Amino acid sequence: MKSVINTASGRTTIFEDEEGVHVRVALNNGQVWNAAMFTPGKEGDLPKAWGAAIEFARSIMTPEAIGGVL
């Protein structure tokens, strides 16, 4: 599964692999960073990991966090 959030200053991608749910940020200036990884605590907790990743992505994709332009 994969989700992409595009803004004026870049893109945040949330994706799932065998390790968990990852949040990756790619800014228009070329900077790319792996912002976070959320692992499910036990079988069946993957929706909670996705929820945590989405909440985290929303918190970092603010004008203050990305240089004032969204």
PDB file of N, CA, C and O in Angstrom:
ATOM      1  N   MET A   1       0.841  -1.161   0.000  1.00  0.00           N
ATOM      2  CA  MET A   1       0.000   0.000   0.000  1.00  0.00           C
ATOM      3  C   MET A   1       0.895   1.236   0.000  1.00  0.00           C
ATOM      4  O   MET A   1       1.988   1.214   0.556  1.00  0.00           O
ATOM      5  N   LYS A   2       0.389   2.330  -0.604  1.00  0.00           N
ATOM      6  CA  LYS A   2       1.185   3.541  -0.706  1.00  0.00           C
ATOM      7  C   LYS A   2       0.247   4.747  -0.740  1.00  0.00           C
ATOM      8  O   LYS A   2      -0.833   4.680  -1.316  1.00  0.00           O
ATOM      9  N   SER A   3       0.666   5.851  -0.125  1.00  0.00           N
ATOM     10  CA  SER A   3      -0.083   7.093  -0.140  1.00  0.00           C
ATOM     11  C   SER A   3       0.904   8.231  -0.374  1.00  0.00           C
ATOM     12  O   SER A   3       2.002   8.226   0.176  1.00  0.00           O
ATOM     13  N   VAL A   4       0.505   9.204  -1.191  1.00  0.00           N
ATOM     14  CA  VAL A   4       1.371  10.340  -1.498  1.00  0.00           C
ATOM     15  C   VAL A   4       0.618  11.631  -1.196  1.00  0.00           C
ATOM     16  O   VAL A   4      -0.536  11.788  -1.591  1.00  0.00           O
ATOM     17  N   ILE A   5       1.288  12.542  -0.493  1.00  0.00           N
ATOM     18  CA  ILE A   5       0.741  13.860  -0.196  1.00  0.00           C
ATOM     19  C   ILE A   5       1.632  14.873  -0.904  1.00  0.00           C
ATOM     20  O   ILE A   5       2.822  14.988  -0.587  1.00  0.00           O
ATOM     21  N   ASN A   6       1.077  15.597  -1.892  1.00  0.00           N
ATOM     22  CA  ASN A   6       1.835  16.612  -2.620  1.00  0.00           C
ATOM     23  C   ASN A   6       1.513  17.991  -2.073  1.00  0.00           C
ATOM     24  O   ASN A   6       0.360  18.290  -1.766  1.00  0.00           O
ATOM     25  N   THR A   7       2.538  18.820  -1.946  1.00  0.00           N
ATOM     26  CA  THR A   7       2.369  20.209  -1.529  1.00  0.00           C
ATOM     27  C   THR A   7       3.198  21.083  -2.460  1.00  0.00           C
ATOM     28  O   THR A   7       3.934  20.573  -3.319  1.00  0.00           O
ATOM     29  N   ALA A   8       3.118  22.387  -2.284  1.00  0.00           N
ATOM     30  CA  ALA A   8       3.886  23.304  -3.115  1.00  0.00           C
ATOM     31  C   ALA A   8       5.388  23.149  -2.904  1.00  0.00           C
ATOM     32  O   ALA A   8       6.176  23.452  -3.795  1.00  0.00           O
ATOM     33  N   SER A   9       5.798  22.661  -1.734  1.00  0.00           N
ATOM     34  CA  SER A   9       7.226  22.578  -1.438  1.00  0.00           C
ATOM     35  C   SER A   9       7.797  21.172  -1.531  1.00  0.00           C
ATOM     36  O   SER A   9       8.988  20.980  -1.343  1.00  0.00           O
ATOM     37  N   GLY A  10       6.963  20.175  -1.841  1.00  0.00           N
ATOM     38  CA  GLY A  10       7.501  18.826  -1.950  1.00  0.00           C
ATOM     39  C   GLY A  10       6.435  17.759  -1.884  1.00  0.00           C
ATOM     40  O   GLY A  10       5.257  18.009  -2.134  1.00  0.00           O
ATOM     41  N   ARG A  11       6.882  16.563  -1.519  1.00  0.00           N
ATOM     42  CA  ARG A  11       5.992  15.403  -1.505  1.00  0.00           C
ATOM     43  C   ARG A  11       6.347  14.523  -0.307  1.00  0.00           C
ATOM     44  O   ARG A  11       7.509  14.286  -0.013  1.00  0.00           O
ATOM     45  N   THR A  12       5.324  14.041   0.366  1.00  0.00           N
ATOM     46  CA  THR A  12       5.510  13.059   1.425  1.00  0.00           C
ATOM     47  C   THR A  12       4.888  11.747   0.957  1.00  0.00           C
ATOM     48  O   THR A  12       3.743  11.731   0.521  1.00  0.00           O
ATOM     49  N   THR A  13       5.653  10.684   1.033  1.00  0.00           N
ATOM     50  CA  THR A  13       5.176   9.371   0.628  1.00  0.00           C
ATOM     51  C   THR A  13       5.118   8.478   1.856  1.00  0.00           C
ATOM     52  O   THR A  13       6.070   8.406   2.629  1.00  0.00           O
ATOM     53  N   ILE A  14       3.986   7.823   2.024  1.00  0.00           N
ATOM     54  CA  ILE A  14       3.812   6.850   3.099  1.00  0.00           C
ATOM     55  C   ILE A  14       3.645   5.506   2.416  1.00  0.00           C
ATOM     56  O   ILE A  14       2.804   5.362   1.531  1.00  0.00           O
ATOM     57  N   PHE A  15       4.494   4.543   2.796  1.00  0.00           N
ATOM     58  CA  PHE A  15       4.414   3.241   2.141  1.00  0.00           C
ATOM     59  C   PHE A  15       4.683   2.126   3.149  1.00  0.00           C
ATOM     60  O   PHE A  15       5.256   2.350   4.202  1.00  0.00           O
ATOM     61  N   GLU A  16       4.239   0.952   2.763  1.00  0.00           N
ATOM     62  CA  GLU A  16       4.338  -0.227   3.628  1.00  0.00           C
ATOM     63  C   GLU A  16       5.235  -1.275   2.985  1.00  0.00           C
ATOM     64  O   GLU A  16       5.183  -1.485   1.779  1.00  0.00           O
ATOM     65  N   ASP A  17       6.096  -1.887   3.802  1.00  0.00           N
ATOM     66  CA  ASP A  17       6.872  -3.034   3.349  1.00  0.00           C
ATOM     67  C   ASP A  17       6.874  -4.071   4.469  1.00  0.00           C
ATOM     68  O   ASP A  17       6.119  -3.943   5.435  1.00  0.00           O
ATOM     69  N   GLU A  18       7.733  -5.073   4.359  1.00  0.00           N
ATOM     70  CA  GLU A  18       7.731  -6.142   5.357  1.00  0.00           C
ATOM     71  C   GLU A  18       8.183  -5.675   6.737  1.00  0.00           C
ATOM     72  O   GLU A  18       7.918  -6.337   7.740  1.00  0.00           O
ATOM     73  N   GLU A  19       8.856  -4.526   6.836  1.00  0.00           N
ATOM     74  CA  GLU A  19       9.326  -4.017   8.122  1.00  0.00           C
ATOM     75  C   GLU A  19       8.295  -3.160   8.844  1.00  0.00           C
ATOM     76  O   GLU A  19       8.337  -3.037  10.065  1.00  0.00           O
ATOM     77  N   GLY A  20       7.415  -2.517   8.095  1.00  0.00           N
ATOM     78  CA  GLY A  20       6.425  -1.640   8.710  1.00  0.00           C
ATOM     79  C   GLY A  20       5.973  -0.567   7.743  1.00  0.00           C
ATOM     80  O   GLY A  20       6.018  -0.739   6.527  1.00  0.00           O
ATOM     81  N   VAL A  21       5.546   0.572   8.293  1.00  0.00           N
ATOM     82  CA  VAL A  21       5.043   1.695   7.505  1.00  0.00           C
ATOM     83  C   VAL A  21       6.063   2.826   7.603  1.00  0.00           C
ATOM     84  O   VAL A  21       6.439   3.237   8.700  1.00  0.00           O
ATOM     85  N   HIS A  22       6.495   3.328   6.451  1.00  0.00           N
ATOM     86  CA  HIS A  22       7.545   4.344   6.377  1.00  0.00           C
ATOM     87  C   HIS A  22       6.972   5.685   5.921  1.00  0.00           C
ATOM     88  O   HIS A  22       6.022   5.719   5.140  1.00  0.00           O
ATOM     89  N   VAL A  23       7.610   6.765   6.372  1.00  0.00           N
ATOM     90  CA  VAL A  23       7.276   8.113   5.916  1.00  0.00           C
ATOM     91  C   VAL A  23       8.543   8.693   5.296  1.00  0.00           C
ATOM     92  O   VAL A  23       9.571   8.815   5.967  1.00  0.00           O
ATOM     93  N   ARG A  24       8.476   9.036   4.011  1.00  0.00           N
ATOM     94  CA  ARG A  24       9.616   9.607   3.293  1.00  0.00           C
ATOM     95  C   ARG A  24       9.220  10.973   2.744  1.00  0.00           C
ATOM     96  O   ARG A  24       8.154  11.126   2.153  1.00  0.00           O
ATOM     97  N   VAL A  25      10.076  11.969   2.929  1.00  0.00           N
ATOM     98  CA  VAL A  25       9.816  13.333   2.476  1.00  0.00           C
ATOM     99  C   VAL A  25      10.802  13.686   1.371  1.00  0.00           C
ATOM    100  O   VAL A  25      12.004  13.486   1.530  1.00  0.00           O
ATOM    101  N   ALA A  26      10.287  14.222   0.273  1.00  0.00           N
ATOM    102  CA  ALA A  26      11.122  14.708  -0.836  1.00  0.00           C
ATOM    103  C   ALA A  26      10.742  16.160  -1.086  1.00  0.00           C
ATOM    104  O   ALA A  26       9.616  16.452  -1.516  1.00  0.00           O
ATOM    105  N   LEU A  27      11.662  17.069  -0.791  1.00  0.00           N
ATOM    106  CA  LEU A  27      11.407  18.490  -1.007  1.00  0.00           C
ATOM    107  C   LEU A  27      11.796  18.890  -2.428  1.00  0.00           C
ATOM    108  O   LEU A  27      12.619  18.228  -3.068  1.00  0.00           O
ATOM    109  N   ASN A  28      11.207  19.969  -2.905  1.00  0.00           N
ATOM    110  CA  ASN A  28      11.500  20.433  -4.262  1.00  0.00           C
ATOM    111  C   ASN A  28      12.955  20.847  -4.449  1.00  0.00           C
ATOM    112  O   ASN A  28      13.446  20.880  -5.576  1.00  0.00           O
ATOM    113  N   ASN A  29      13.665  21.138  -3.373  1.00  0.00           N
ATOM    114  CA  ASN A  29      15.073  21.523  -3.480  1.00  0.00           C
ATOM    115  C   ASN A  29      15.995  20.318  -3.648  1.00  0.00           C
ATOM    116  O   ASN A  29      17.207  20.447  -3.656  1.00  0.00           O
ATOM    117  N   GLY A  30      15.400  19.107  -3.740  1.00  0.00           N
ATOM    118  CA  GLY A  30      16.184  17.902  -3.942  1.00  0.00           C
ATOM    119  C   GLY A  30      16.497  17.119  -2.682  1.00  0.00           C
ATOM    120  O   GLY A  30      16.980  15.995  -2.748  1.00  0.00           O
ATOM    121  N   GLN A  31      16.222  17.704  -1.543  1.00  0.00           N
ATOM    122  CA  GLN A  31      16.486  17.010  -0.276  1.00  0.00           C
ATOM    123  C   GLN A  31      15.459  15.897  -0.064  1.00  0.00           C
ATOM    124  O   GLN A  31      14.256  16.111  -0.188  1.00  0.00           O
ATOM    125  N   VAL A  32      15.948  14.698   0.243  1.00  0.00           N
ATOM    126  CA  VAL A  32      15.079  13.547   0.522  1.00  0.00           C
ATOM    127  C   VAL A  32      15.501  12.967   1.867  1.00  0.00           C
ATOM    128  O   VAL A  32      16.684  12.777   2.117  1.00  0.00           O
ATOM    129  N   TRP A  33      14.536  12.704   2.721  1.00  0.00           N
ATOM    130  CA  TRP A  33      14.868  12.090   4.001  1.00  0.00           C
ATOM    131  C   TRP A  33      13.785  11.115   4.430  1.00  0.00           C
ATOM    132  O   TRP A  33      12.615  11.308   4.150  1.00  0.00           O
ATOM    133  N   ASN A  34      14.236  10.057   5.050  1.00  0.00           N
ATOM    134  CA  ASN A  34      13.335   9.073   5.631  1.00  0.00           C
ATOM    135  C   ASN A  34      12.970   9.591   7.010  1.00  0.00           C
ATOM    136  O   ASN A  34      13.781   9.549   7.927  1.00  0.00           O
ATOM    137  N   ALA A  35      11.755  10.086   7.130  1.00  0.00           N
ATOM    138  CA  ALA A  35      11.358  10.794   8.339  1.00  0.00           C
ATOM    139  C   ALA A  35      11.018   9.868   9.498  1.00  0.00           C
ATOM    140  O   ALA A  35      11.293  10.197  10.648  1.00  0.00           O
ATOM    141  N   ALA A  36      10.417   8.709   9.211  1.00  0.00           N
ATOM    142  CA  ALA A  36       9.999   7.831  10.304  1.00  0.00           C
ATOM    143  C   ALA A  36       9.642   6.449   9.780  1.00  0.00           C
ATOM    144  O   ALA A  36       9.389   6.276   8.594  1.00  0.00           O
ATOM    145  N   MET A  37       9.630   5.486  10.704  1.00  0.00           N
ATOM    146  CA  MET A  37       9.138   4.153  10.402  1.00  0.00           C
ATOM    147  C   MET A  37       8.315   3.691  11.599  1.00  0.00           C
ATOM    148  O   MET A  37       8.729   3.862  12.746  1.00  0.00           O
ATOM    149  N   PHE A  38       7.145   3.152  11.315  1.00  0.00           N
ATOM    150  CA  PHE A  38       6.251   2.663  12.356  1.00  0.00           C
ATOM    151  C   PHE A  38       6.065   1.171  12.155  1.00  0.00           C
ATOM    152  O   PHE A  38       5.634   0.733  11.101  1.00  0.00           O
ATOM    153  N   THR A  39       6.419   0.397  13.166  1.00  0.00           N
ATOM    154  CA  THR A  39       6.292  -1.056  13.069  1.00  0.00           C
ATOM    155  C   THR A  39       5.058  -1.508  13.834  1.00  0.00           C
ATOM    156  O   THR A  39       4.789  -1.004  14.928  1.00  0.00           O
ATOM    157  N   PRO A  40       4.323  -2.439  13.255  1.00  0.00           N
ATOM    158  CA  PRO A  40       3.183  -2.966  14.000  1.00  0.00           C
ATOM    159  C   PRO A  40       3.687  -3.777  15.185  1.00  0.00           C
ATOM    160  O   PRO A  40       4.611  -4.577  15.058  1.00  0.00           O
ATOM    161  N   GLY A  41       3.110  -3.571  16.355  1.00  0.00           N
ATOM    162  CA  GLY A  41       3.560  -4.267  17.560  1.00  0.00           C
ATOM    163  C   GLY A  41       3.267  -5.754  17.530  1.00  0.00           C
ATOM    164  O   GLY A  41       4.015  -6.555  18.047  1.00  0.00           O
ATOM    165  N   LYS A  42       2.186  -6.122  16.902  1.00  0.00           N
ATOM    166  CA  LYS A  42       1.816  -7.530  16.810  1.00  0.00           C
ATOM    167  C   LYS A  42       0.970  -7.717  15.560  1.00  0.00           C
ATOM    168  O   LYS A  42       0.560  -6.755  14.918  1.00  0.00           O
ATOM    169  N   GLU A  43       0.716  -8.935  15.210  1.00  0.00           N
ATOM    170  CA  GLU A  43      -0.109  -9.252  14.040  1.00  0.00           C
ATOM    171  C   GLU A  43      -1.451  -8.534  14.143  1.00  0.00           C
ATOM    172  O   GLU A  43      -2.102  -8.551  15.172  1.00  0.00           O
ATOM    173  N   GLY A  44      -1.834  -7.866  13.090  1.00  0.00           N
ATOM    174  CA  GLY A  44      -3.117  -7.178  13.080  1.00  0.00           C
ATOM    175  C   GLY A  44      -3.044  -5.719  13.469  1.00  0.00           C
ATOM    176  O   GLY A  44      -4.051  -5.020  13.422  1.00  0.00           O
ATOM    177  N   ASP A  45      -1.873  -5.219  13.896  1.00  0.00           N
ATOM    178  CA  ASP A  45      -1.730  -3.816  14.287  1.00  0.00           C
ATOM    179  C   ASP A  45      -1.297  -2.920  13.130  1.00  0.00           C
ATOM    180  O   ASP A  45      -0.953  -1.765  13.350  1.00  0.00           O
ATOM    181  N   LEU A  46      -1.296  -3.421  11.921  1.00  0.00           N
ATOM    182  CA  LEU A  46      -0.879  -2.618  10.772  1.00  0.00           C
ATOM    183  C   LEU A  46      -1.745  -1.361  10.598  1.00  0.00           C
ATOM    184  O   LEU A  46      -1.200  -0.294  10.312  1.00  0.00           O
ATOM    185  N   PRO A  47      -3.060  -1.413  10.783  1.00  0.00           N
ATOM    186  CA  PRO A  47      -3.846  -0.175  10.694  1.00  0.00           C
ATOM    187  C   PRO A  47      -3.404   0.885  11.698  1.00  0.00           C
ATOM    188  O   PRO A  47      -3.412   2.081  11.391  1.00  0.00           O
ATOM    189  N   LYS A  48      -2.990   0.468  12.887  1.00  0.00           N
ATOM    190  CA  LYS A  48      -2.488   1.435  13.877  1.00  0.00           C
ATOM    191  C   LYS A  48      -1.179   2.058  13.392  1.00  0.00           C
ATOM    192  O   LYS A  48      -0.934   3.248  13.587  1.00  0.00           O
ATOM    193  N   ALA A  49      -0.317   1.264  12.777  1.00  0.00           N
ATOM    194  CA  ALA A  49       0.941   1.791  12.242  1.00  0.00           C
ATOM    195  C   ALA A  49       0.653   2.806  11.132  1.00  0.00           C
ATOM    196  O   ALA A  49       1.293   3.848  11.063  1.00  0.00           O
ATOM    197  N   TRP A  50      -0.299   2.486  10.266  1.00  0.00           N
ATOM    198  CA  TRP A  50      -0.695   3.428   9.214  1.00  0.00           C
ATOM    199  C   TRP A  50      -1.250   4.714   9.818  1.00  0.00           C
ATOM    200  O   TRP A  50      -0.929   5.814   9.378  1.00  0.00           O
ATOM    201  N   GLY A  51      -2.100   4.590  10.823  1.00  0.00           N
ATOM    202  CA  GLY A  51      -2.662   5.773  11.481  1.00  0.00           C
ATOM    203  C   GLY A  51      -1.588   6.653  12.081  1.00  0.00           C
ATOM    204  O   GLY A  51      -1.620   7.882  11.947  1.00  0.00           O
ATOM    205  N   ALA A  52      -0.609   6.044  12.725  1.00  0.00           N
ATOM    206  CA  ALA A  52       0.495   6.800  13.327  1.00  0.00           C
ATOM    207  C   ALA A  52       1.328   7.488  12.246  1.00  0.00           C
ATOM    208  O   ALA A  52       1.744   8.641  12.400  1.00  0.00           O
ATOM    209  N   ALA A  53       1.564   6.800  11.136  1.00  0.00           N
ATOM    210  CA  ALA A  53       2.350   7.377  10.045  1.00  0.00           C
ATOM    211  C   ALA A  53       1.634   8.566   9.420  1.00  0.00           C
ATOM    212  O   ALA A  53       2.249   9.600   9.133  1.00  0.00           O
ATOM    213  N   ILE A  54       0.329   8.442   9.214  1.00  0.00           N
ATOM    214  CA  ILE A  54      -0.441   9.548   8.632  1.00  0.00           C
ATOM    215  C   ILE A  54      -0.472  10.738   9.577  1.00  0.00           C
ATOM    216  O   ILE A  54      -0.286  11.886   9.159  1.00  0.00           O
ATOM    217  N   GLU A  55      -0.676  10.487  10.852  1.00  0.00           N
ATOM    218  CA  GLU A  55      -0.677  11.575  11.834  1.00  0.00           C
ATOM    219  C   GLU A  55       0.681  12.275  11.868  1.00  0.00           C
ATOM    220  O   GLU A  55       0.764  13.507  11.914  1.00  0.00           O
ATOM    221  N   PHE A  56       1.761  11.505  11.841  1.00  0.00           N
ATOM    222  CA  PHE A  56       3.105  12.082  11.822  1.00  0.00           C
ATOM    223  C   PHE A  56       3.312  12.919  10.566  1.00  0.00           C
ATOM    224  O   PHE A  56       3.831  14.039  10.627  1.00  0.00           O
ATOM    225  N   ALA A  57       2.913  12.393   9.401  1.00  0.00           N
ATOM    226  CA  ALA A  57       3.085  13.126   8.144  1.00  0.00           C
ATOM    227  C   ALA A  57       2.339  14.453   8.184  1.00  0.00           C
ATOM    228  O   ALA A  57       2.867  15.476   7.746  1.00  0.00           O
ATOM    229  N   ARG A  58       1.150  14.446   8.714  1.00  0.00           N
ATOM    230  CA  ARG A  58       0.391  15.703   8.832  1.00  0.00           C
ATOM    231  C   ARG A  58       1.105  16.702   9.726  1.00  0.00           C
ATOM    232  O   ARG A  58       1.106  17.893   9.469  1.00  0.00           O
ATOM    233  N   SER A  59       1.732  16.203  10.792  1.00  0.00           N
ATOM    234  CA  SER A  59       2.394  17.107  11.734  1.00  0.00           C
ATOM    235  C   SER A  59       3.653  17.743  11.144  1.00  0.00           C
ATOM    236  O   SER A  59       4.015  18.851  11.526  1.00  0.00           O
ATOM    237  N   ILE A  60       4.333  17.039  10.221  1.00  0.00           N
ATOM    238  CA  ILE A  60       5.556  17.610   9.652  1.00  0.00           C
ATOM    239  C   ILE A  60       5.295  18.384   8.378  1.00  0.00           C
ATOM    240  O   ILE A  60       6.139  19.152   7.945  1.00  0.00           O
ATOM    241  N   MET A  61       4.152  18.190   7.738  1.00  0.00           N
ATOM    242  CA  MET A  61       3.834  18.901   6.500  1.00  0.00           C
ATOM    243  C   MET A  61       3.076  20.181   6.808  1.00  0.00           C
ATOM    244  O   MET A  61       1.952  20.395   6.383  1.00  0.00           O
ATOM    245  N   THR A  62       3.698  21.043   7.608  1.00  0.00           N
ATOM    246  CA  THR A  62       3.127  22.339   7.951  1.00  0.00           C
ATOM    247  C   THR A  62       4.041  23.424   7.415  1.00  0.00           C
ATOM    248  O   THR A  62       5.228  23.188   7.176  1.00  0.00           O
ATOM    249  N   PRO A  63       3.522  24.634   7.208  1.00  0.00           N
ATOM    250  CA  PRO A  63       4.384  25.716   6.727  1.00  0.00           C
ATOM    251  C   PRO A  63       5.610  25.953   7.600  1.00  0.00           C
ATOM    252  O   PRO A  63       6.698  26.204   7.113  1.00  0.00           O
ATOM    253  N   GLU A  64       5.432  25.826   8.912  1.00  0.00           N
ATOM    254  CA  GLU A  64       6.551  26.064   9.826  1.00  0.00           C
ATOM    255  C   GLU A  64       7.636  24.997   9.669  1.00  0.00           C
ATOM    256  O   GLU A  64       8.830  25.281   9.745  1.00  0.00           O
ATOM    257  N   ALA A  65       7.234  23.760   9.406  1.00  0.00           N
ATOM    258  CA  ALA A  65       8.194  22.659   9.295  1.00  0.00           C
ATOM    259  C   ALA A  65       8.910  22.632   7.960  1.00  0.00           C
ATOM    260  O   ALA A  65      10.000  22.109   7.844  1.00  0.00           O
ATOM    261  N   ILE A  66       8.304  23.234   6.935  1.00  0.00           N
ATOM    262  CA  ILE A  66       8.884  23.125   5.592  1.00  0.00           C
ATOM    263  C   ILE A  66       9.239  24.483   5.015  1.00  0.00           C
ATOM    264  O   ILE A  66       9.132  24.703   3.835  1.00  0.00           O
ATOM    265  N   GLY A  67       9.641  25.401   5.834  1.00  0.00           N
ATOM    266  CA  GLY A  67      10.135  26.680   5.327  1.00  0.00           C
ATOM    267  C   GLY A  67       9.069  27.686   4.961  1.00  0.00           C
ATOM    268  O   GLY A  67       9.337  28.615   4.224  1.00  0.00           O
ATOM    269  N   GLY A  68       7.840  27.495   5.418  1.00  0.00           N
ATOM    270  CA  GLY A  68       6.821  28.517   5.235  1.00  0.00           C
ATOM    271  C   GLY A  68       6.004  28.440   3.968  1.00  0.00           C
ATOM    272  O   GLY A  68       5.151  29.278   3.744  1.00  0.00           O
ATOM    273  N   VAL A  69       6.207  27.463   3.095  1.00  0.00           N
ATOM    274  CA  VAL A  69       5.438  27.394   1.852  1.00  0.00           C
ATOM    275  C   VAL A  69       4.857  25.999   1.682  1.00  0.00           C
ATOM    276  O   VAL A  69       5.577  25.034   1.608  1.00  0.00           O
ATOM    277  N   LEU A  70       3.543  25.926   1.628  1.00  0.00           N
ATOM    278  CA  LEU A  70       2.872  24.661   1.303  1.00  0.00           C
ATOM    279  C   LEU A  70       2.008  24.859   0.089  1.00  0.00           C
ATOM    280  O   LEU A  70       1.502  25.873  -0.177  1.00  0.00           O
TER     281      LEU A  70
END
